[in-house]
Every structure is written in C-alpha cells, then in structure tokens.
Short mmCIF file of N, CA and C in Angstrom, two decimals:
data_model
loop_
_atom_site.label_atom_id
_atom_site.label_comp_id
_atom_site.label_asym_id
_atom_site.label_seq_id
_atom_site.Cartn_x
_atom_site.Cartn_y
_atom_site.Cartn_z
N MET A 1 -43.97 -28.81 38.38
CA MET A 1 -42.93 -29.80 38.33
C MET A 1 -41.60 -29.10 38.08
N THR A 2 -40.59 -29.42 38.89
CA THR A 2 -39.28 -28.82 38.76
C THR A 2 -38.49 -29.53 37.67
N GLU A 3 -37.84 -28.77 36.82
CA GLU A 3 -37.04 -29.36 35.75
C GLU A 3 -35.77 -29.93 36.35
N SER A 4 -35.42 -31.12 35.94
CA SER A 4 -34.20 -31.77 36.41
C SER A 4 -32.98 -30.99 35.94
N PRO A 5 -31.95 -30.87 36.81
CA PRO A 5 -30.73 -30.19 36.38
C PRO A 5 -29.90 -31.05 35.42
N TYR A 6 -30.24 -32.34 35.33
CA TYR A 6 -29.49 -33.24 34.47
C TYR A 6 -29.93 -33.09 33.02
N LYS A 7 -29.00 -33.12 32.15
CA LYS A 7 -29.26 -33.09 30.71
C LYS A 7 -28.67 -34.36 30.12
N ILE A 8 -29.29 -34.87 29.08
CA ILE A 8 -28.80 -36.07 28.42
C ILE A 8 -28.30 -35.69 27.04
N TYR A 9 -27.03 -36.00 26.76
CA TYR A 9 -26.40 -35.71 25.48
C TYR A 9 -26.06 -37.00 24.78
N LEU A 10 -26.25 -37.04 23.49
CA LEU A 10 -25.78 -38.17 22.70
C LEU A 10 -24.26 -38.13 22.68
N ALA A 11 -23.65 -39.23 22.34
CA ALA A 11 -22.19 -39.33 22.35
C ALA A 11 -21.55 -38.28 21.44
N ASP A 12 -22.29 -37.83 20.40
CA ASP A 12 -21.72 -36.82 19.49
C ASP A 12 -21.90 -35.39 20.03
N GLY A 13 -22.44 -35.25 21.27
CA GLY A 13 -22.56 -33.95 21.89
C GLY A 13 -23.91 -33.28 21.71
N MET A 14 -24.79 -33.83 20.90
CA MET A 14 -26.11 -33.23 20.68
C MET A 14 -27.02 -33.56 21.88
N LEU A 15 -27.85 -32.61 22.28
CA LEU A 15 -28.80 -32.80 23.37
C LEU A 15 -29.88 -33.78 22.91
N LEU A 16 -30.17 -34.78 23.74
CA LEU A 16 -31.22 -35.76 23.41
C LEU A 16 -32.56 -35.14 23.76
N THR A 17 -33.35 -34.82 22.75
CA THR A 17 -34.66 -34.19 22.96
C THR A 17 -35.81 -35.11 22.59
N LYS A 18 -35.60 -36.04 21.68
CA LYS A 18 -36.64 -36.97 21.27
C LYS A 18 -36.09 -38.39 21.32
N PRO A 19 -36.21 -39.04 22.49
CA PRO A 19 -35.68 -40.40 22.58
C PRO A 19 -36.44 -41.34 21.65
N ARG A 20 -35.71 -42.29 21.09
CA ARG A 20 -36.30 -43.29 20.19
C ARG A 20 -36.51 -44.57 20.98
N LEU A 21 -37.74 -45.01 21.07
CA LEU A 21 -38.05 -46.22 21.82
C LEU A 21 -37.36 -47.43 21.21
N GLY A 22 -36.82 -48.28 22.07
CA GLY A 22 -36.22 -49.52 21.64
C GLY A 22 -34.82 -49.40 21.07
N ILE A 23 -34.28 -48.21 21.01
CA ILE A 23 -32.95 -47.99 20.46
C ILE A 23 -32.00 -47.68 21.62
N THR A 24 -30.93 -48.44 21.75
CA THR A 24 -29.93 -48.16 22.78
C THR A 24 -29.02 -47.06 22.28
N GLU A 25 -28.95 -46.00 23.06
CA GLU A 25 -28.14 -44.83 22.71
C GLU A 25 -26.91 -44.77 23.61
N ASP A 26 -25.76 -44.44 23.06
CA ASP A 26 -24.60 -44.09 23.86
C ASP A 26 -24.79 -42.64 24.24
N ILE A 27 -24.87 -42.36 25.53
CA ILE A 27 -25.16 -41.00 25.97
C ILE A 27 -24.12 -40.50 26.96
N LEU A 28 -24.16 -39.22 27.20
CA LEU A 28 -23.38 -38.56 28.24
C LEU A 28 -24.38 -37.78 29.08
N THR A 29 -24.28 -37.86 30.40
CA THR A 29 -25.22 -37.13 31.25
C THR A 29 -24.49 -36.55 32.45
N GLY A 30 -24.99 -35.42 32.95
CA GLY A 30 -24.43 -34.76 34.11
C GLY A 30 -25.05 -33.39 34.29
N VAL A 31 -24.75 -32.73 35.41
CA VAL A 31 -25.30 -31.41 35.69
C VAL A 31 -24.57 -30.35 34.88
N THR A 32 -23.24 -30.46 34.80
CA THR A 32 -22.46 -29.51 34.01
C THR A 32 -21.65 -30.28 32.97
N GLU A 33 -21.15 -29.56 31.98
CA GLU A 33 -20.36 -30.22 30.93
C GLU A 33 -19.11 -30.87 31.49
N ASP A 34 -18.57 -30.35 32.60
CA ASP A 34 -17.37 -30.92 33.22
C ASP A 34 -17.66 -32.24 33.93
N GLU A 35 -18.93 -32.50 34.24
CA GLU A 35 -19.30 -33.69 35.00
C GLU A 35 -19.94 -34.78 34.13
N LEU A 36 -19.90 -34.65 32.83
CA LEU A 36 -20.57 -35.62 31.97
C LEU A 36 -19.97 -37.01 32.12
N MET A 37 -20.87 -38.00 32.27
CA MET A 37 -20.44 -39.39 32.40
C MET A 37 -21.09 -40.22 31.30
N PRO A 38 -20.37 -41.22 30.74
CA PRO A 38 -20.96 -42.05 29.68
C PRO A 38 -21.91 -43.11 30.25
N TRP A 39 -23.00 -43.34 29.53
CA TRP A 39 -23.98 -44.35 29.89
C TRP A 39 -24.56 -44.92 28.60
N LYS A 40 -25.25 -46.03 28.73
CA LYS A 40 -26.07 -46.56 27.65
C LYS A 40 -27.51 -46.43 28.12
N LEU A 41 -28.38 -45.99 27.25
CA LEU A 41 -29.76 -45.71 27.62
C LEU A 41 -30.69 -46.25 26.55
N CYS A 42 -31.74 -46.94 26.98
CA CYS A 42 -32.74 -47.45 26.05
C CYS A 42 -34.12 -47.20 26.66
N PHE A 43 -34.99 -46.52 25.96
CA PHE A 43 -36.35 -46.24 26.42
C PHE A 43 -37.28 -47.33 25.92
N MET A 44 -38.00 -47.97 26.87
CA MET A 44 -38.96 -49.01 26.53
C MET A 44 -40.25 -48.75 27.29
N LYS A 45 -41.34 -48.59 26.59
CA LYS A 45 -42.62 -48.35 27.24
C LYS A 45 -43.75 -48.62 26.27
N SER A 46 -44.72 -49.39 26.72
CA SER A 46 -45.94 -49.58 25.95
C SER A 46 -47.04 -48.82 26.66
N GLU A 47 -47.78 -48.04 25.94
CA GLU A 47 -48.84 -47.25 26.53
C GLU A 47 -49.98 -48.15 27.00
N ASN A 48 -50.48 -47.87 28.19
CA ASN A 48 -51.65 -48.54 28.77
C ASN A 48 -51.44 -50.02 29.06
N HIS A 49 -50.20 -50.46 29.25
CA HIS A 49 -49.93 -51.85 29.62
C HIS A 49 -49.26 -51.89 30.98
N HIS A 50 -49.49 -52.98 31.69
CA HIS A 50 -48.78 -53.20 32.94
C HIS A 50 -47.32 -53.53 32.62
N THR A 51 -46.47 -53.41 33.63
CA THR A 51 -45.08 -53.81 33.50
C THR A 51 -44.78 -54.81 34.60
N VAL A 52 -44.14 -55.91 34.23
CA VAL A 52 -43.76 -56.95 35.18
C VAL A 52 -42.25 -56.91 35.34
N PHE A 53 -41.81 -56.73 36.59
CA PHE A 53 -40.38 -56.75 36.90
C PHE A 53 -40.07 -58.04 37.63
N LEU A 54 -39.15 -58.82 37.06
CA LEU A 54 -38.72 -60.07 37.66
C LEU A 54 -37.31 -59.88 38.22
N ASP A 55 -37.09 -60.28 39.46
CA ASP A 55 -35.76 -60.29 40.05
C ASP A 55 -35.43 -61.76 40.27
N MET A 56 -34.42 -62.24 39.55
CA MET A 56 -34.16 -63.68 39.51
C MET A 56 -33.53 -64.25 40.78
N LEU A 57 -33.25 -63.47 41.79
CA LEU A 57 -32.77 -63.95 43.09
C LEU A 57 -31.60 -64.93 42.97
N GLY A 58 -30.60 -64.53 42.24
CA GLY A 58 -29.38 -65.34 42.16
C GLY A 58 -29.08 -65.89 40.78
N ASP A 59 -30.08 -66.20 40.00
CA ASP A 59 -29.86 -66.73 38.65
C ASP A 59 -30.14 -65.65 37.61
N ASP A 60 -29.72 -65.90 36.41
CA ASP A 60 -30.06 -65.06 35.26
C ASP A 60 -31.28 -65.68 34.61
N ILE A 61 -32.10 -64.89 33.93
CA ILE A 61 -33.29 -65.40 33.26
C ILE A 61 -32.93 -66.50 32.27
N CYS A 62 -31.74 -66.42 31.67
CA CYS A 62 -31.30 -67.45 30.71
C CYS A 62 -31.06 -68.80 31.38
N ALA A 63 -30.89 -68.81 32.72
CA ALA A 63 -30.65 -70.06 33.44
C ALA A 63 -31.95 -70.77 33.81
N VAL A 64 -33.09 -70.14 33.57
CA VAL A 64 -34.37 -70.77 33.89
C VAL A 64 -34.54 -72.01 33.01
N GLU A 65 -34.91 -73.11 33.66
CA GLU A 65 -35.08 -74.39 32.98
C GLU A 65 -36.54 -74.60 32.59
N HIS A 66 -36.74 -75.48 31.62
CA HIS A 66 -38.09 -75.79 31.15
C HIS A 66 -38.90 -76.52 32.22
N ASN A 67 -38.29 -77.47 32.94
CA ASN A 67 -39.03 -78.31 33.87
C ASN A 67 -38.72 -78.07 35.34
N ASP A 68 -37.73 -77.25 35.66
CA ASP A 68 -37.34 -77.02 37.05
C ASP A 68 -37.60 -75.58 37.43
N TYR A 69 -38.18 -75.40 38.60
CA TYR A 69 -38.48 -74.06 39.09
C TYR A 69 -37.23 -73.37 39.64
N SER A 70 -37.16 -72.05 39.43
CA SER A 70 -36.15 -71.18 40.03
C SER A 70 -36.88 -70.14 40.86
N SER A 71 -36.20 -69.58 41.85
CA SER A 71 -36.80 -68.54 42.70
C SER A 71 -36.81 -67.21 41.96
N VAL A 72 -37.90 -66.47 42.15
CA VAL A 72 -38.04 -65.16 41.51
C VAL A 72 -38.91 -64.26 42.37
N SER A 73 -38.59 -62.98 42.37
CA SER A 73 -39.42 -61.96 42.99
C SER A 73 -40.17 -61.26 41.86
N VAL A 74 -41.46 -61.00 42.06
CA VAL A 74 -42.30 -60.40 41.02
C VAL A 74 -42.87 -59.08 41.53
N ASN A 75 -42.78 -58.05 40.69
CA ASN A 75 -43.39 -56.75 40.98
C ASN A 75 -44.20 -56.35 39.75
N LEU A 76 -45.49 -56.11 39.94
CA LEU A 76 -46.37 -55.68 38.86
C LEU A 76 -46.67 -54.20 39.04
N VAL A 77 -46.38 -53.41 38.01
CA VAL A 77 -46.60 -51.97 38.04
C VAL A 77 -47.71 -51.62 37.06
N SER A 78 -48.64 -50.80 37.52
CA SER A 78 -49.78 -50.40 36.68
C SER A 78 -49.32 -49.49 35.55
N PRO A 79 -50.17 -49.28 34.54
CA PRO A 79 -49.82 -48.35 33.45
C PRO A 79 -49.53 -46.93 33.95
N SER A 80 -50.10 -46.57 35.11
CA SER A 80 -49.85 -45.23 35.65
C SER A 80 -48.59 -45.15 36.50
N GLY A 81 -47.89 -46.30 36.67
CA GLY A 81 -46.62 -46.30 37.39
C GLY A 81 -46.72 -46.67 38.85
N ILE A 82 -47.87 -47.13 39.31
CA ILE A 82 -48.05 -47.50 40.72
C ILE A 82 -47.85 -49.01 40.87
N SER A 83 -47.06 -49.40 41.87
CA SER A 83 -46.85 -50.82 42.13
C SER A 83 -48.15 -51.43 42.66
N GLU A 84 -48.69 -52.39 41.93
CA GLU A 84 -49.96 -53.03 42.31
C GLU A 84 -49.75 -54.30 43.10
N PHE A 85 -48.61 -54.95 42.92
CA PHE A 85 -48.41 -56.27 43.51
C PHE A 85 -46.92 -56.56 43.60
N THR A 86 -46.50 -57.09 44.75
CA THR A 86 -45.13 -57.53 44.92
C THR A 86 -45.14 -58.83 45.72
N ASP A 87 -44.38 -59.81 45.27
CA ASP A 87 -44.23 -61.07 45.99
C ASP A 87 -42.82 -61.57 45.76
N SER A 88 -42.08 -61.76 46.84
CA SER A 88 -40.68 -62.19 46.71
C SER A 88 -40.50 -63.69 46.87
N LYS A 89 -41.59 -64.44 47.02
CA LYS A 89 -41.50 -65.88 47.22
C LYS A 89 -42.18 -66.64 46.09
N CYS A 90 -41.81 -66.32 44.86
CA CYS A 90 -42.42 -66.94 43.69
C CYS A 90 -41.45 -67.91 43.05
N LEU A 91 -41.98 -68.73 42.18
CA LEU A 91 -41.17 -69.67 41.41
C LEU A 91 -41.44 -69.43 39.93
N ILE A 92 -40.43 -69.67 39.10
CA ILE A 92 -40.56 -69.49 37.65
C ILE A 92 -39.93 -70.68 36.95
N LYS A 93 -40.54 -71.10 35.85
CA LYS A 93 -39.96 -72.14 34.99
C LYS A 93 -40.38 -71.88 33.56
N GLY A 94 -39.76 -72.60 32.64
CA GLY A 94 -40.14 -72.49 31.25
C GLY A 94 -41.52 -73.06 31.02
N ARG A 95 -42.18 -72.61 29.96
CA ARG A 95 -43.54 -73.04 29.67
C ARG A 95 -43.64 -73.44 28.21
N GLY A 96 -44.49 -74.41 27.94
CA GLY A 96 -44.70 -74.85 26.56
C GLY A 96 -43.68 -75.90 26.15
N ASN A 97 -43.91 -76.48 25.01
CA ASN A 97 -42.96 -77.46 24.48
C ASN A 97 -42.35 -76.91 23.20
N ALA A 98 -43.15 -76.82 22.15
CA ALA A 98 -42.64 -76.25 20.89
C ALA A 98 -42.26 -74.80 21.08
N THR A 99 -43.04 -74.04 21.87
CA THR A 99 -42.73 -72.63 22.06
C THR A 99 -41.47 -72.44 22.90
N TRP A 100 -41.19 -73.36 23.82
CA TRP A 100 -39.96 -73.26 24.62
C TRP A 100 -38.73 -73.51 23.75
N GLU A 101 -38.85 -74.40 22.79
CA GLU A 101 -37.72 -74.75 21.92
C GLU A 101 -37.59 -73.82 20.71
N PHE A 102 -38.58 -72.96 20.48
CA PHE A 102 -38.58 -72.07 19.32
C PHE A 102 -37.32 -71.21 19.30
N ASP A 103 -36.60 -71.20 18.18
CA ASP A 103 -35.33 -70.47 18.13
C ASP A 103 -35.47 -69.08 17.52
N GLY A 104 -36.68 -68.62 17.29
CA GLY A 104 -36.88 -67.29 16.73
C GLY A 104 -36.86 -66.19 17.78
N TYR A 105 -36.82 -66.56 19.06
CA TYR A 105 -36.77 -65.59 20.15
C TYR A 105 -35.36 -65.04 20.29
N SER A 106 -35.28 -63.89 20.98
CA SER A 106 -33.98 -63.48 21.48
C SER A 106 -33.64 -64.50 22.56
N PRO A 107 -32.38 -64.62 22.95
CA PRO A 107 -32.02 -65.65 23.95
C PRO A 107 -32.79 -65.52 25.25
N LYS A 108 -33.29 -64.34 25.57
CA LYS A 108 -33.97 -64.14 26.84
C LYS A 108 -35.48 -64.18 26.75
N LYS A 109 -36.07 -63.96 25.57
CA LYS A 109 -37.52 -63.93 25.47
C LYS A 109 -38.05 -65.32 25.19
N LYS A 110 -38.46 -65.95 26.25
CA LYS A 110 -39.05 -67.28 26.21
C LYS A 110 -40.37 -67.23 26.96
N PRO A 111 -41.25 -68.22 26.77
CA PRO A 111 -42.48 -68.25 27.56
C PRO A 111 -42.20 -68.81 28.96
N TYR A 112 -42.86 -68.25 29.98
CA TYR A 112 -42.61 -68.66 31.36
C TYR A 112 -43.90 -68.91 32.11
N GLU A 113 -43.81 -69.75 33.13
CA GLU A 113 -44.88 -69.96 34.08
C GLU A 113 -44.38 -69.47 35.43
N ILE A 114 -45.19 -68.66 36.11
CA ILE A 114 -44.85 -68.18 37.44
C ILE A 114 -45.85 -68.79 38.41
N ARG A 115 -45.32 -69.32 39.51
CA ARG A 115 -46.18 -69.95 40.53
C ARG A 115 -46.06 -69.15 41.83
N PHE A 116 -47.24 -68.81 42.38
CA PHE A 116 -47.31 -68.11 43.66
C PHE A 116 -47.67 -69.09 44.76
N GLU A 117 -47.41 -68.72 46.02
CA GLU A 117 -47.77 -69.58 47.15
C GLU A 117 -49.28 -69.68 47.32
N LYS A 118 -49.99 -68.58 47.01
CA LYS A 118 -51.45 -68.59 47.09
C LYS A 118 -52.01 -67.83 45.89
N LYS A 119 -53.30 -67.93 45.67
CA LYS A 119 -53.93 -67.28 44.52
C LYS A 119 -53.88 -65.77 44.64
N HIS A 120 -53.58 -65.13 43.51
CA HIS A 120 -53.57 -63.67 43.43
C HIS A 120 -54.30 -63.24 42.17
N GLY A 121 -55.13 -62.22 42.29
CA GLY A 121 -55.75 -61.59 41.13
C GLY A 121 -54.96 -60.33 40.82
N ILE A 122 -54.07 -60.40 39.88
CA ILE A 122 -53.21 -59.25 39.60
C ILE A 122 -53.54 -58.66 38.23
N GLY A 123 -53.33 -57.37 38.10
CA GLY A 123 -53.57 -56.70 36.83
C GLY A 123 -55.01 -56.75 36.38
N GLY A 124 -55.95 -56.89 37.33
CA GLY A 124 -57.36 -56.94 36.98
C GLY A 124 -57.83 -58.31 36.48
N LEU A 125 -56.97 -59.32 36.57
CA LEU A 125 -57.32 -60.66 36.10
C LEU A 125 -57.81 -61.52 37.26
N SER A 126 -58.49 -62.62 36.96
CA SER A 126 -59.03 -63.52 37.98
C SER A 126 -57.91 -64.12 38.82
N PRO A 127 -58.19 -64.35 40.11
CA PRO A 127 -57.16 -64.93 41.00
C PRO A 127 -56.74 -66.33 40.54
N ARG A 128 -55.43 -66.53 40.50
CA ARG A 128 -54.84 -67.81 40.10
C ARG A 128 -53.55 -68.01 40.89
N LYS A 129 -53.16 -69.26 41.04
CA LYS A 129 -51.90 -69.59 41.69
C LYS A 129 -50.76 -69.64 40.66
N LYS A 130 -51.10 -69.98 39.43
CA LYS A 130 -50.12 -70.03 38.33
C LYS A 130 -50.45 -68.94 37.32
N TRP A 131 -49.41 -68.25 36.86
CA TRP A 131 -49.56 -67.23 35.82
C TRP A 131 -48.61 -67.56 34.69
N VAL A 132 -49.02 -67.25 33.48
CA VAL A 132 -48.20 -67.53 32.30
C VAL A 132 -47.80 -66.22 31.64
N LEU A 133 -46.55 -66.14 31.26
CA LEU A 133 -46.06 -65.04 30.42
C LEU A 133 -45.86 -65.64 29.03
N LEU A 134 -46.80 -65.38 28.13
CA LEU A 134 -46.80 -65.96 26.80
C LEU A 134 -46.05 -65.04 25.84
N ALA A 135 -45.03 -65.56 25.19
CA ALA A 135 -44.15 -64.76 24.33
C ALA A 135 -44.67 -64.61 22.90
N ASN A 136 -45.76 -65.30 22.53
CA ASN A 136 -46.33 -65.23 21.18
C ASN A 136 -45.33 -65.60 20.09
N ALA A 137 -44.77 -66.79 20.21
CA ALA A 137 -43.67 -67.24 19.34
C ALA A 137 -44.02 -67.30 17.87
N TYR A 138 -45.12 -67.90 17.54
CA TYR A 138 -45.41 -68.20 16.13
C TYR A 138 -46.32 -67.17 15.48
N GLU A 139 -46.52 -66.06 16.14
CA GLU A 139 -47.47 -65.08 15.63
C GLU A 139 -46.79 -63.72 15.62
N GLY A 140 -46.39 -63.27 14.46
CA GLY A 140 -45.57 -62.08 14.31
C GLY A 140 -46.17 -60.78 14.80
N THR A 141 -47.49 -60.61 14.72
CA THR A 141 -48.08 -59.34 15.13
C THR A 141 -48.26 -59.26 16.65
N GLY A 142 -48.32 -60.40 17.31
CA GLY A 142 -48.51 -60.42 18.75
C GLY A 142 -49.93 -60.16 19.20
N ILE A 143 -50.88 -60.06 18.27
CA ILE A 143 -52.26 -59.75 18.68
C ILE A 143 -53.23 -60.91 18.51
N LEU A 144 -52.86 -61.93 17.74
CA LEU A 144 -53.81 -62.98 17.42
C LEU A 144 -54.31 -63.73 18.65
N ASN A 145 -53.41 -64.16 19.54
CA ASN A 145 -53.85 -64.89 20.74
C ASN A 145 -54.80 -64.04 21.59
N LYS A 146 -54.47 -62.79 21.78
CA LYS A 146 -55.31 -61.88 22.57
C LYS A 146 -56.67 -61.70 21.90
N MET A 147 -56.67 -61.51 20.59
CA MET A 147 -57.91 -61.31 19.86
C MET A 147 -58.82 -62.54 19.97
N VAL A 148 -58.27 -63.72 19.82
CA VAL A 148 -59.06 -64.95 19.91
C VAL A 148 -59.62 -65.13 21.32
N LEU A 149 -58.80 -64.91 22.35
CA LEU A 149 -59.27 -65.06 23.72
C LEU A 149 -60.37 -64.05 24.04
N ASP A 150 -60.19 -62.81 23.62
CA ASP A 150 -61.21 -61.78 23.87
C ASP A 150 -62.51 -62.08 23.12
N THR A 151 -62.40 -62.55 21.88
CA THR A 151 -63.58 -62.90 21.09
C THR A 151 -64.33 -64.07 21.72
N ALA A 152 -63.61 -65.09 22.15
CA ALA A 152 -64.24 -66.25 22.79
C ALA A 152 -64.97 -65.84 24.06
N LYS A 153 -64.36 -64.95 24.83
CA LYS A 153 -64.99 -64.46 26.06
C LYS A 153 -66.27 -63.68 25.74
N GLU A 154 -66.22 -62.82 24.70
CA GLU A 154 -67.40 -62.05 24.29
C GLU A 154 -68.52 -62.96 23.80
N MET A 155 -68.16 -64.10 23.22
CA MET A 155 -69.16 -65.05 22.73
C MET A 155 -69.75 -65.89 23.85
N GLY A 156 -69.21 -65.75 25.07
CA GLY A 156 -69.75 -66.50 26.20
C GLY A 156 -69.19 -67.90 26.32
N MET A 157 -68.10 -68.20 25.66
CA MET A 157 -67.52 -69.54 25.76
C MET A 157 -67.00 -69.78 27.17
N LYS A 158 -67.14 -71.02 27.66
CA LYS A 158 -66.68 -71.37 28.99
C LYS A 158 -65.18 -71.62 28.98
N TYR A 159 -64.57 -71.44 30.15
CA TYR A 159 -63.16 -71.80 30.40
C TYR A 159 -62.17 -71.00 29.56
N VAL A 160 -62.53 -69.79 29.20
CA VAL A 160 -61.62 -68.93 28.42
C VAL A 160 -60.68 -68.21 29.39
N THR A 161 -59.42 -68.26 29.08
CA THR A 161 -58.39 -67.65 29.92
C THR A 161 -58.43 -66.13 29.81
N ASP A 162 -58.32 -65.45 30.96
CA ASP A 162 -58.16 -63.99 30.97
C ASP A 162 -56.77 -63.67 30.44
N SER A 163 -56.62 -62.52 29.80
CA SER A 163 -55.29 -62.14 29.32
C SER A 163 -55.15 -60.63 29.22
N GLU A 164 -53.95 -60.16 29.43
CA GLU A 164 -53.59 -58.76 29.26
C GLU A 164 -52.15 -58.72 28.77
N TRP A 165 -51.80 -57.67 28.05
CA TRP A 165 -50.41 -57.48 27.64
C TRP A 165 -49.62 -56.86 28.77
N ALA A 166 -48.34 -57.17 28.80
CA ALA A 166 -47.45 -56.56 29.80
C ALA A 166 -46.04 -56.49 29.23
N ASP A 167 -45.34 -55.42 29.57
CA ASP A 167 -43.92 -55.34 29.27
C ASP A 167 -43.21 -56.08 30.39
N VAL A 168 -42.22 -56.89 30.05
CA VAL A 168 -41.54 -57.71 31.05
C VAL A 168 -40.05 -57.39 31.08
N TYR A 169 -39.56 -57.17 32.30
CA TYR A 169 -38.14 -56.92 32.56
C TYR A 169 -37.64 -58.00 33.51
N ALA A 170 -36.44 -58.52 33.29
CA ALA A 170 -35.80 -59.46 34.21
C ALA A 170 -34.46 -58.87 34.60
N ASP A 171 -34.29 -58.66 35.90
CA ASP A 171 -33.06 -58.06 36.43
C ASP A 171 -32.69 -56.78 35.68
N GLY A 172 -33.69 -55.96 35.37
CA GLY A 172 -33.47 -54.68 34.74
C GLY A 172 -33.33 -54.72 33.22
N ASN A 173 -33.35 -55.89 32.62
CA ASN A 173 -33.23 -56.03 31.16
C ASN A 173 -34.61 -56.24 30.55
N TYR A 174 -34.91 -55.50 29.51
CA TYR A 174 -36.20 -55.60 28.84
C TYR A 174 -36.26 -56.88 28.02
N LEU A 175 -37.25 -57.74 28.33
CA LEU A 175 -37.42 -58.98 27.57
C LEU A 175 -38.37 -58.81 26.40
N GLY A 176 -39.32 -57.89 26.51
CA GLY A 176 -40.27 -57.68 25.44
C GLY A 176 -41.68 -57.58 25.96
N ASN A 177 -42.62 -57.55 25.03
CA ASN A 177 -44.03 -57.48 25.35
C ASN A 177 -44.59 -58.90 25.35
N TYR A 178 -45.27 -59.25 26.41
CA TYR A 178 -45.82 -60.58 26.60
C TYR A 178 -47.33 -60.49 26.76
N LEU A 179 -48.02 -61.61 26.57
CA LEU A 179 -49.44 -61.72 26.86
C LEU A 179 -49.56 -62.46 28.18
#
C-alpha cells in the first residue's frame, strides 16, 4: 500500500497521528506546508456494523415529517466497506409516536421508516418492503432492544423482528448508531 502524500495537522500545527472518534477537529491538510488548507474533520466508525447513507434528494433530514413521505436514496455499505445495496427510489418518514416527539435526541437523530418499491433483504436481514431505523430513544445503552429481540428469536418466539446495528449518515452528516 502506497502512503498518501497528504498529511493531516491539527490547527495548532501538530501532526494528527491518533484521531479521536466522534470529536470534530479543526485541521490543516495538504501535500506541502505551503499548500495547507483548513478543514473540519470528524472520524465516525463502529466496528463490524453496516453503514447506511441517506441522500435526501432535495430536503434536509430535519424536514422529514412524521406522517408524510419524502424522497430518499439509500446506500448500504458492509462492515468491510463494500456497497451491498443502493436504491434511489425510496421514501422516508418519521416513525413512532412518543419516540418521534422525544426531545432527548439531537435535532437530526429521530426514528425513521424507509419504504422501498419492492421487498429487499439487506444487511443479511429478511426481505421487507418497509425498514425501520430505530434510534433507541428511551434506552441509554442502546443494547436493550437488540438484546430482547435476539433473546426472543433464540427462544423460538414467532413474529420476532430481525435487527442489526448500523451507523447512519444523511447527506454526509453522521446521525448516530441505529438499530
């Protein structure tokens, strides 16, 4: 693997060698010191999780309504970085009642429902026409819903929903980790 000629420097001039996940850094980058340009950089990655990229096709994620669908393009990337699924003709709307109104979220992290034109089995889950991005509003650790669903499935309970964690981005902005 060839080393990139670009170097990333913190605003104070120190070389960035150990990026801190979730922290937005003011950086300078370029091939030579004369070409350094200012940027903001934030590293976000969850190990072994899929990543969902939403392109809002004209609207901002904050404009998504609870009861009205908006157009969205969806790209699902595997944990290894390979695009597994892309569909540019999807619809998105808010999901839930109490969870949609919950004010403990950042303004952009809300629960969503995505509707496809036909059933898709994405991320190793069963084929469905509707998919939910659950923000885990009332559960601080983010693992309780997943744990209960997995336990119910192991017990052989009927009608248990498949679930996986995913990092979600909308128009290049990180919304957070969803179920």
